[in-house]
C-alpha positions as a printed Julia matrix, in Angstrom:
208×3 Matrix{Float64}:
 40.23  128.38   72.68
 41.35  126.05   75.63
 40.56  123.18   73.53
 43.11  124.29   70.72
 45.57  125.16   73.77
 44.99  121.42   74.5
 45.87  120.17   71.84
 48.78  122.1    71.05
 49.95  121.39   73.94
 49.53  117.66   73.25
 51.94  118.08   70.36
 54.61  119.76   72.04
 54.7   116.75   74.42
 54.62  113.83   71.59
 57.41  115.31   69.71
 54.46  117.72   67.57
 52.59  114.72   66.85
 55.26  112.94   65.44
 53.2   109.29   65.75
 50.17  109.04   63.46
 48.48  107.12   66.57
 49.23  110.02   69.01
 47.37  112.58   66.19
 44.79  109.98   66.19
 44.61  109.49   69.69
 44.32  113.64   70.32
 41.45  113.79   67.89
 39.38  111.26   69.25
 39.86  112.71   72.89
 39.26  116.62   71.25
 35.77  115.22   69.68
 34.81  113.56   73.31
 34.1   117.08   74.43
 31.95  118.08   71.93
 29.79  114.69   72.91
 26.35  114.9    74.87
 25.92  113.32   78.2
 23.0   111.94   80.54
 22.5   109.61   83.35
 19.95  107.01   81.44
 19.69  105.11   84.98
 21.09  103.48   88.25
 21.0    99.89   88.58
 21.49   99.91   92.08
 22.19  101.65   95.26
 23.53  100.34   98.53
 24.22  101.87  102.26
 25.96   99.74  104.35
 25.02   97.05  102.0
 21.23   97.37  102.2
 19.31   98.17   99.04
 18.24  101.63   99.92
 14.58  100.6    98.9
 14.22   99.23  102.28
 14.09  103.14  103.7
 11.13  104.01  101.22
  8.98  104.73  104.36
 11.28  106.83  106.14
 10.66  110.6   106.12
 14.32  111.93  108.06
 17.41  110.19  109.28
 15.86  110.01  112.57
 13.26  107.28  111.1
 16.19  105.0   110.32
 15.63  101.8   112.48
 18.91  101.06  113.59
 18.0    98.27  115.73
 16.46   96.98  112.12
 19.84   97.14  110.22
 22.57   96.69  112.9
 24.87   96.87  109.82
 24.2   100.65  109.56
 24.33  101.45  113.27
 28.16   99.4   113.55
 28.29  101.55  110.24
 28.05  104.67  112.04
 29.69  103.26  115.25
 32.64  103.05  112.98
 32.46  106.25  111.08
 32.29  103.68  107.51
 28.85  103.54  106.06
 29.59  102.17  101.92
 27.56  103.57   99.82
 27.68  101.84   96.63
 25.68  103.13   93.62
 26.0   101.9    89.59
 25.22  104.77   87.45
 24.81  104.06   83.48
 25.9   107.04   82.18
 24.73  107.75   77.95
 26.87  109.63   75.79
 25.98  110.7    72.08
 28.07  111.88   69.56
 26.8   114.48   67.21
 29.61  115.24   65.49
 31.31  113.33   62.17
 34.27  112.35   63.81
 34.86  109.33   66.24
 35.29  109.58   70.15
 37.3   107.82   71.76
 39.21  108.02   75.06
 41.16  105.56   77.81
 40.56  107.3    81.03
 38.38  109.13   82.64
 38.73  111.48   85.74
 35.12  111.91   87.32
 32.93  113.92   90.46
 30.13  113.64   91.17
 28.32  116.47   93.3
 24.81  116.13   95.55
 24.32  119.89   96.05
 27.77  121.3    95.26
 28.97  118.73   98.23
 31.29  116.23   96.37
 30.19  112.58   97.44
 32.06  110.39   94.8
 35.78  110.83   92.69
 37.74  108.59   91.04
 38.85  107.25   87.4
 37.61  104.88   85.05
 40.23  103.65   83.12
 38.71  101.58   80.34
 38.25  102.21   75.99
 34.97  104.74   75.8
 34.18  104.7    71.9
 31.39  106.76   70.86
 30.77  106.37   66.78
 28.8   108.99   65.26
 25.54  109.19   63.46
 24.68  106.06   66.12
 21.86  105.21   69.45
 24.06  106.77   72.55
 26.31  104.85   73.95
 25.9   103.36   77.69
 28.91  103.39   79.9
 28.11  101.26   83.6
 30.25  103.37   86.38
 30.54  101.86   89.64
 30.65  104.63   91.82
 31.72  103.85   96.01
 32.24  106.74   99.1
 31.7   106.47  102.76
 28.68  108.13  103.5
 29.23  108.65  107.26
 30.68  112.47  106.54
 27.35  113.13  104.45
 24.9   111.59  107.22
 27.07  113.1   110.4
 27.17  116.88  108.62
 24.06  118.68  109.47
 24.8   120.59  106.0
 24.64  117.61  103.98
 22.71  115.06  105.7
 19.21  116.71  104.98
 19.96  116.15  101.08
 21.4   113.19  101.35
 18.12  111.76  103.0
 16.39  113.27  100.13
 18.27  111.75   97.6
 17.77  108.12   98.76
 13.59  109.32   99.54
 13.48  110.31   95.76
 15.36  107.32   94.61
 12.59  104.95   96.4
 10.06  106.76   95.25
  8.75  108.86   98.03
  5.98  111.15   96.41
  6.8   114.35   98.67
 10.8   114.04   98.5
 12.64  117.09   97.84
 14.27  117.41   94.83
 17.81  117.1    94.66
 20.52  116.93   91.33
 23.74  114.82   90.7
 26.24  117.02   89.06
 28.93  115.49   87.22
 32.0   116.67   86.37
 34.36  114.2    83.96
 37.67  115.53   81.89
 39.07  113.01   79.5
 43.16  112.27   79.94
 45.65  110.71   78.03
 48.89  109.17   78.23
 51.29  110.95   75.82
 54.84  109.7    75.81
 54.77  108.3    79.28
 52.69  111.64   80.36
 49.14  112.39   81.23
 47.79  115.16   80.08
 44.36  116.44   81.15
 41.49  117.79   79.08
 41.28  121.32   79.89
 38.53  121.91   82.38
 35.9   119.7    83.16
 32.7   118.43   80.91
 29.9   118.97   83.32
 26.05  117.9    83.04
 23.42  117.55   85.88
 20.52  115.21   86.32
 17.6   115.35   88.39
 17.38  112.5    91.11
 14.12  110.98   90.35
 12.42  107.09   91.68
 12.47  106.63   87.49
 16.18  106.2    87.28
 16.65  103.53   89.27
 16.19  100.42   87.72
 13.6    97.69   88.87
């Protein structure tokens, strides 16, 4: 129902679809809804610019050698730790039609904490009846909040012990929320609601 609300909507602002490439354009953004989603892999992840599979032998924050990686501690000293991750995200049509969309808005949740937001503003085609197609999103946050917050630090450490392969890590899930928009006659309209999927945080995802 929301989706025919959307697109309704979509024609009131383009004049009611007055341009065949606006129809075409609202049909290709209606099918990449119906698309499925999963996080194939992550080719890397960074805090404070070291690859996190230098902590694979810690077991809590407190076992993070600061005096090792004086890059973290001015990290923390300055409240700015980067955390830089690349997620390859697959998408597979099942549908007849074509997908297609511009921009993306995306979150990304650890726990129902939100750690990353953003857009991606590039062409996401997804033919059907075709192998899923892999979308690279660089994802970037400061990860002091998440390592000073007694809430969210715990999971946070469990995350990067999962990602390096620690046997007895806890385990946590990425939830991600992304809603397609467009630009309609110099106006953005949103996809209503957000397409949401979760993945398990696993050592197998990240890529050797």
């Amino acid at each position: 129902m929301k989706k025919n609300i959307w697109v309704l909507v979509l024609m009131i602002v383009a004049g009611v679809a007055s341009s065949c490439g606006v129809g075409r354009q609202v049909a290709d953004a209606k099918t990449f809804g119906d698309c499925k989603y999963d996080i194939a892999s992550v080719d890397s992840v960074y805090l404070a610019g070291i690859d996190i599979r230098e902590f694979r032998n810690i077991r809590s924050f407190s076992d993070f050698d600061l005096a090792k990686y004086p890059g973290l501690a001015m990290g923390l000293l300055r409240k700015n730790v980067p955390l830089d991750i690349r997620v390859n995200i697959d998408i597979t049509n099942p549908t007849k039609n074509r997908a297609a969309i511009n921009q993306l808005e995306y979150k990304v949740l650890l726990t129902n904490n939100e750690i990353f937001n953003g857009f991606l503003s590039q062409l996401i085609e997804v033919m059907p009846g075709t192998s899923p197609t892999r979308v690279p999103v660089r994802l970037n946050t400061n990860a002091y909040q998440l390592l000073s917050n007694d809430k969210t630090r715990d999971e946070f450490v469990n995350m990067i012990l999962a990602l390096t392969g620690k046997a007895d890590a806890k385990p946590t899930k990425f939830q991600v929320k992304i809603r397609p928009t467009l630009d309609v006659a110099g106006k953005q309209v949103n996809y209503p609601g957000y397409i949401t999927f979760e993945k398990e945080i696993t050592s197998k995802m990240l890529a050797r």
